[in-house]
Short mmCIF file of C-alpha atoms in Angstrom, two decimals:
data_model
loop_
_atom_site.label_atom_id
_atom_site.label_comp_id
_atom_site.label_asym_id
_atom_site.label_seq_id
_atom_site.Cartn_x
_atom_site.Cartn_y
_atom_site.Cartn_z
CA UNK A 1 -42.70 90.88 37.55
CA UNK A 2 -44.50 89.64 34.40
CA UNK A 3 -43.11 89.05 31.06
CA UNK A 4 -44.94 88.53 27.99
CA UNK A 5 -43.14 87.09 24.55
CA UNK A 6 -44.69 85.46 21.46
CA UNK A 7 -44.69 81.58 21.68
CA UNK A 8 -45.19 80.40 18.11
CA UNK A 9 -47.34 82.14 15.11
CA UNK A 10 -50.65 82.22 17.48
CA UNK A 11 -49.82 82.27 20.75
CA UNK A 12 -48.08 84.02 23.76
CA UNK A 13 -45.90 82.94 26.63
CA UNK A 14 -46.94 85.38 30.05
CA UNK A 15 -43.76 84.53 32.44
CA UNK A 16 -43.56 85.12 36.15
CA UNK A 17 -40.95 84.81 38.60
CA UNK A 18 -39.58 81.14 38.02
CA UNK A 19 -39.82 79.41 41.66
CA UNK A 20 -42.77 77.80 43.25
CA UNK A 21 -44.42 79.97 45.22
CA UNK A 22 -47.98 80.98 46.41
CA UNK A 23 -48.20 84.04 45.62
CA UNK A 24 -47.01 83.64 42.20
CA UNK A 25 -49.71 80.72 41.62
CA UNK A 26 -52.61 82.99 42.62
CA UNK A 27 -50.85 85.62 39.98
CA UNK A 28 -51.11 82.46 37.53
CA UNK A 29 -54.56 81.89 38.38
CA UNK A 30 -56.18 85.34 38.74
CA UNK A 31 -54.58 86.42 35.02
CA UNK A 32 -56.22 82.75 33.38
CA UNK A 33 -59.18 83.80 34.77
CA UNK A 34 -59.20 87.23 33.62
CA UNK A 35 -58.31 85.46 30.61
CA UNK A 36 -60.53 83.25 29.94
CA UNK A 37 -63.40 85.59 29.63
CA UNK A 38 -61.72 86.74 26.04
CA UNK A 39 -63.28 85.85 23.25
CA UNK A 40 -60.70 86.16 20.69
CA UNK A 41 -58.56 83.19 23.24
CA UNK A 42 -58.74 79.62 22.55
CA UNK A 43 -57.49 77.79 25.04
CA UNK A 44 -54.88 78.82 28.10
CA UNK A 45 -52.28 76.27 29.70
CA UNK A 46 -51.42 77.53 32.99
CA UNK A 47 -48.30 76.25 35.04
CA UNK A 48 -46.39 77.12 38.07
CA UNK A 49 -45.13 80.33 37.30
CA UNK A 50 -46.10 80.93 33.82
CA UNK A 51 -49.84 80.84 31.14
CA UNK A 52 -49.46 79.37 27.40
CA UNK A 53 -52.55 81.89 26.04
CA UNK A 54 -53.53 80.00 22.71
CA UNK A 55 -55.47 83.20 20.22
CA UNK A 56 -57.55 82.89 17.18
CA UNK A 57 -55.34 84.83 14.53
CA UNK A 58 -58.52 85.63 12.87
CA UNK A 59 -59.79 87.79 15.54
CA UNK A 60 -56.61 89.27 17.14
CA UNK A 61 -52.62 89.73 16.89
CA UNK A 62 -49.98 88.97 19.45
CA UNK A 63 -49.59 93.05 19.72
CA UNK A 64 -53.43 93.78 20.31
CA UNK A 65 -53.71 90.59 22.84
CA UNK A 66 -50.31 91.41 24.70
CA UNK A 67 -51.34 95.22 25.22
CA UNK A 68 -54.87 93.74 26.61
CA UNK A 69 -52.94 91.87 29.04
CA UNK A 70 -51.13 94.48 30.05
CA UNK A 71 -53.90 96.43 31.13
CA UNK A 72 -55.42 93.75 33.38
CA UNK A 73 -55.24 94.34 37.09
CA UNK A 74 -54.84 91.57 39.41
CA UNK A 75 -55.17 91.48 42.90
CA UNK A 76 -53.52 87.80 43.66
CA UNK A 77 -55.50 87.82 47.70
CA UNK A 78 -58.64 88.34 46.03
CA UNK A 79 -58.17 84.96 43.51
CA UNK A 80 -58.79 83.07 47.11
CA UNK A 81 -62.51 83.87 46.95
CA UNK A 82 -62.90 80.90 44.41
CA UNK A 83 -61.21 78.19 45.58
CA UNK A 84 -63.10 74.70 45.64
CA UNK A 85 -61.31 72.62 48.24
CA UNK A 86 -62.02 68.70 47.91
CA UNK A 87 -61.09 65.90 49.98
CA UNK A 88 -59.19 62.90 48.74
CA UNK A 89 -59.06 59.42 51.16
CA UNK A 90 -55.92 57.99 50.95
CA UNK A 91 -55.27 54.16 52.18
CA UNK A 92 -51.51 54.73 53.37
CA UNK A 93 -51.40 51.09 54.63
CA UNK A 94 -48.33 48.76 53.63
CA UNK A 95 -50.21 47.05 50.91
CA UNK A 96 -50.75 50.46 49.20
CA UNK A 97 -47.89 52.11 50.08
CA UNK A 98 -44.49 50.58 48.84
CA UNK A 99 -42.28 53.78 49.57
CA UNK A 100 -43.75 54.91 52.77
CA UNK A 101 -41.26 52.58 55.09
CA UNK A 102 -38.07 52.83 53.59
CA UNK A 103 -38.59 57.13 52.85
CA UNK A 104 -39.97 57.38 56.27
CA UNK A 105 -36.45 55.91 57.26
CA UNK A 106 -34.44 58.40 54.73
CA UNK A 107 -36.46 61.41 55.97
CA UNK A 108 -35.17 60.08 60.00
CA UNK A 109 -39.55 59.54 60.61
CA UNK A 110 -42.08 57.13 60.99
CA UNK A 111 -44.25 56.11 58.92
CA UNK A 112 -47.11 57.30 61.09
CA UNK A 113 -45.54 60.75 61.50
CA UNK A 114 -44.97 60.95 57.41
CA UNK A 115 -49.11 60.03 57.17
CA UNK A 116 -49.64 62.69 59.56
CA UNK A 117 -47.55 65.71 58.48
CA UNK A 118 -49.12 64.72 54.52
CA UNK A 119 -52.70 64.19 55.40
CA UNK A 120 -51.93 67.71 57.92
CA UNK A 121 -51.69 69.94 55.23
CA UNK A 122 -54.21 71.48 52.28
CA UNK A 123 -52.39 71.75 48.72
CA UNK A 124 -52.74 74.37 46.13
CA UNK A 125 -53.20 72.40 42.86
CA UNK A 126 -50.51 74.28 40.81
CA UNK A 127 -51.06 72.98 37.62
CA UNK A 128 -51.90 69.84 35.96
CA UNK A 129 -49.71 67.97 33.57
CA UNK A 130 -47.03 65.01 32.45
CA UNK A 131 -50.41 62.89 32.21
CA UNK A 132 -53.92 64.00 31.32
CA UNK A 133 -55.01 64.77 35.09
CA UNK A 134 -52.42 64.43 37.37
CA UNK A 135 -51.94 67.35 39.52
CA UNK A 136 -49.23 68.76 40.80
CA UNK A 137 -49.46 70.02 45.07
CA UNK A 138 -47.60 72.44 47.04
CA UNK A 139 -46.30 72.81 48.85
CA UNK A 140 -45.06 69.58 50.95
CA UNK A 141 -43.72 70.23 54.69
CA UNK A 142 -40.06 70.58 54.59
CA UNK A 143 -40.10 67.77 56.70
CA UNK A 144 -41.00 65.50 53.75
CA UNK A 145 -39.31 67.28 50.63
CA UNK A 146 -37.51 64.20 49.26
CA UNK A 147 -35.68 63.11 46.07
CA UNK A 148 -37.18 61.62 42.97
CA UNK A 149 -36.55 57.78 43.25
CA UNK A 150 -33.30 56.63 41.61
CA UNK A 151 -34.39 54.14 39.18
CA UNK A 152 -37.95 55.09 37.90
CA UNK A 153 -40.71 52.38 37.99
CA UNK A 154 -41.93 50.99 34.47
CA UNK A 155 -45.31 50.86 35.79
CA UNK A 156 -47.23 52.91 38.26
CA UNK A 157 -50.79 52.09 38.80
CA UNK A 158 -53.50 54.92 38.60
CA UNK A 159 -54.68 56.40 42.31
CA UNK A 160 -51.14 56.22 43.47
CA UNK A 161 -50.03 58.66 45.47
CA UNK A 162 -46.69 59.98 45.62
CA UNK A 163 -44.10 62.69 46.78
CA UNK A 164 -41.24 64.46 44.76
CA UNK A 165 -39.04 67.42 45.79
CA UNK A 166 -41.55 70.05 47.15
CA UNK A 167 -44.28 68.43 45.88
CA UNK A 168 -47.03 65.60 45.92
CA UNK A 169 -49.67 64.33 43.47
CA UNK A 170 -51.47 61.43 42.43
CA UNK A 171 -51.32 58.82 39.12
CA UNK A 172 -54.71 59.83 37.20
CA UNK A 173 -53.61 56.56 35.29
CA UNK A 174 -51.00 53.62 34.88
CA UNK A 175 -47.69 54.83 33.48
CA UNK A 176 -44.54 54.78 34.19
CA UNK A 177 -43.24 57.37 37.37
CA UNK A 178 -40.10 58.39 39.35
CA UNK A 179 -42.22 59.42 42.26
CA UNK A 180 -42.05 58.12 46.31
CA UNK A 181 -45.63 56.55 46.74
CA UNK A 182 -47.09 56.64 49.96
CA UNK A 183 -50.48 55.81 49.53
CA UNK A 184 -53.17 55.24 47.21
CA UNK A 185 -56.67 57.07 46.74
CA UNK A 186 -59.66 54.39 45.40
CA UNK A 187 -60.84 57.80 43.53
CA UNK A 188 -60.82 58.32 39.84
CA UNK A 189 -58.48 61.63 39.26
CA UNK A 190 -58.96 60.94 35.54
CA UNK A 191 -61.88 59.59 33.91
CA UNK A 192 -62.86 60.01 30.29
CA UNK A 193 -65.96 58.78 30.19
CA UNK A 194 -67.06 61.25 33.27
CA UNK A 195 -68.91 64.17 32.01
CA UNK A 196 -66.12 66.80 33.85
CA UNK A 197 -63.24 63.91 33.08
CA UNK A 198 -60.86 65.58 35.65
CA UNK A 199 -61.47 65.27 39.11
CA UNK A 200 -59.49 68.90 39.95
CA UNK A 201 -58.55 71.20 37.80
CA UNK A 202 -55.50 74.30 38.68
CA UNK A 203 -56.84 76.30 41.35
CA UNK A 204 -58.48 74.03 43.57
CA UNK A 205 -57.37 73.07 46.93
CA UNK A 206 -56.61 68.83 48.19
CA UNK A 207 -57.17 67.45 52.16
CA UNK A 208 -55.95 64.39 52.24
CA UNK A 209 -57.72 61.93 54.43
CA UNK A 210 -56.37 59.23 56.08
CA UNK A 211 -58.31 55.89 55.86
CA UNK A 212 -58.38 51.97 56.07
CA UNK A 213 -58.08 49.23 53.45
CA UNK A 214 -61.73 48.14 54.24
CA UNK A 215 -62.68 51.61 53.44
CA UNK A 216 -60.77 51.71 50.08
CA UNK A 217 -62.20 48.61 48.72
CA UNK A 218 -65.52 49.60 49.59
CA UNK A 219 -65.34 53.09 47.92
CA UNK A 220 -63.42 51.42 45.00
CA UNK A 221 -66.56 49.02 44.61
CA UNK A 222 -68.45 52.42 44.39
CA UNK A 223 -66.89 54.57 41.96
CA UNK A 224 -66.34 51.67 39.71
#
């Protein structure tokens, strides 16, 4: 079921059912791209189960916009068709992964088994957020759902990879982070400078691929 309220003096707030779930995410992504062909829109902010739709009060009203919405028909098996799905190495050796041994212990695994059930699985990027570029995936096996670390790190380095709750994503940049990490990627997520700055974007698809610390370096030599 969607809601719609006003969010502010030019925008609105379209709210879906408020859990993490598939369907609901190709909802999300089928209505911001319906969307985004508007004129009268700025800019949208899609989530997990909800769209911030920014409007140009000079052009439209909350009432004219909401009704438009309204009247928009989506069919979430058909927003699918689209997806780009793109393949991110991951070194998931000991030198790059400083929570793989001891949460590969709390989830009763090896570490080998945790690299395979992650790198087994192709994420929906849900949304992107907390840092400019760092998407959120879904969903994680249940097998490797895990808590938040207790005491947050002051300092996580960008390509990190990490795990919290049902989901996983990876450090676009250095900042501080709560999350498990398990790996690290020698890719830029985040890159200002880049002509398309974000390597994904909500709506894509992630393989992760398992490789060596030879093979990191030399990729890292590359994309630097």
């Amino acid at each position: 079921m969607m809601k719609i309220r006003p969010y502010g003096s030019h925008a609105l707030l379209i709210n879906f059912e408020q859990k993490i779930d598939l369907e609901i995410h190709h909802l999300v992504k089928g209505y911001f791209n319906a969307i985004s062909e508007f004129e009268e829109v700025s800019y949208q902010i899609p989530a997990y189960c909800s769209i911030t739709v920014v409007f140009d009060k000079k052009t439209t009203d909350y009432e004219h916009l909401k009704s438009k919405i309204e009247l928009l028909e989506i069919e979430p098996s058909k927003t699918t068709a689209k997806t780009t799905t793109i393949e991110i190495p991951v070194c998931y050796e000991a030198a790059y992964a400083p929570d793989l041994a001891s949460l590969a212990q709390e989830l009763n695994l090896k570490p080998e088994e945790v690299i395979s059930l992650h790198t087994a699985e192709t994420y929906d990027v849900y949304m992107m957020g907390f840092l400019p570029g760092f998407p959120y995936l879904g969903k994680l096996p249940v097998a490797l759902e895990c808590k938040r670390k207790s005491t947050p790190r002051k300092q996580v380095k960008a390509g990190n990879v990490g795990l919290a709750g049902q989901q996983t994503g990876i450090y676009p940049s250095d900042a501080p982070g709560g999350w498990q990490l398990i790996g690290q990627t020698p890719l830029k997520i985040f890159d200002p400078h880049r002509k398309d700055a974000f390597l994904l974007k909500m709506g894509d698809r992630v393989q992760f691929k398992s490789i060596n610390a030879e093979t990191y370096i030399k990729i890292k030599q590359d994309v630097e």
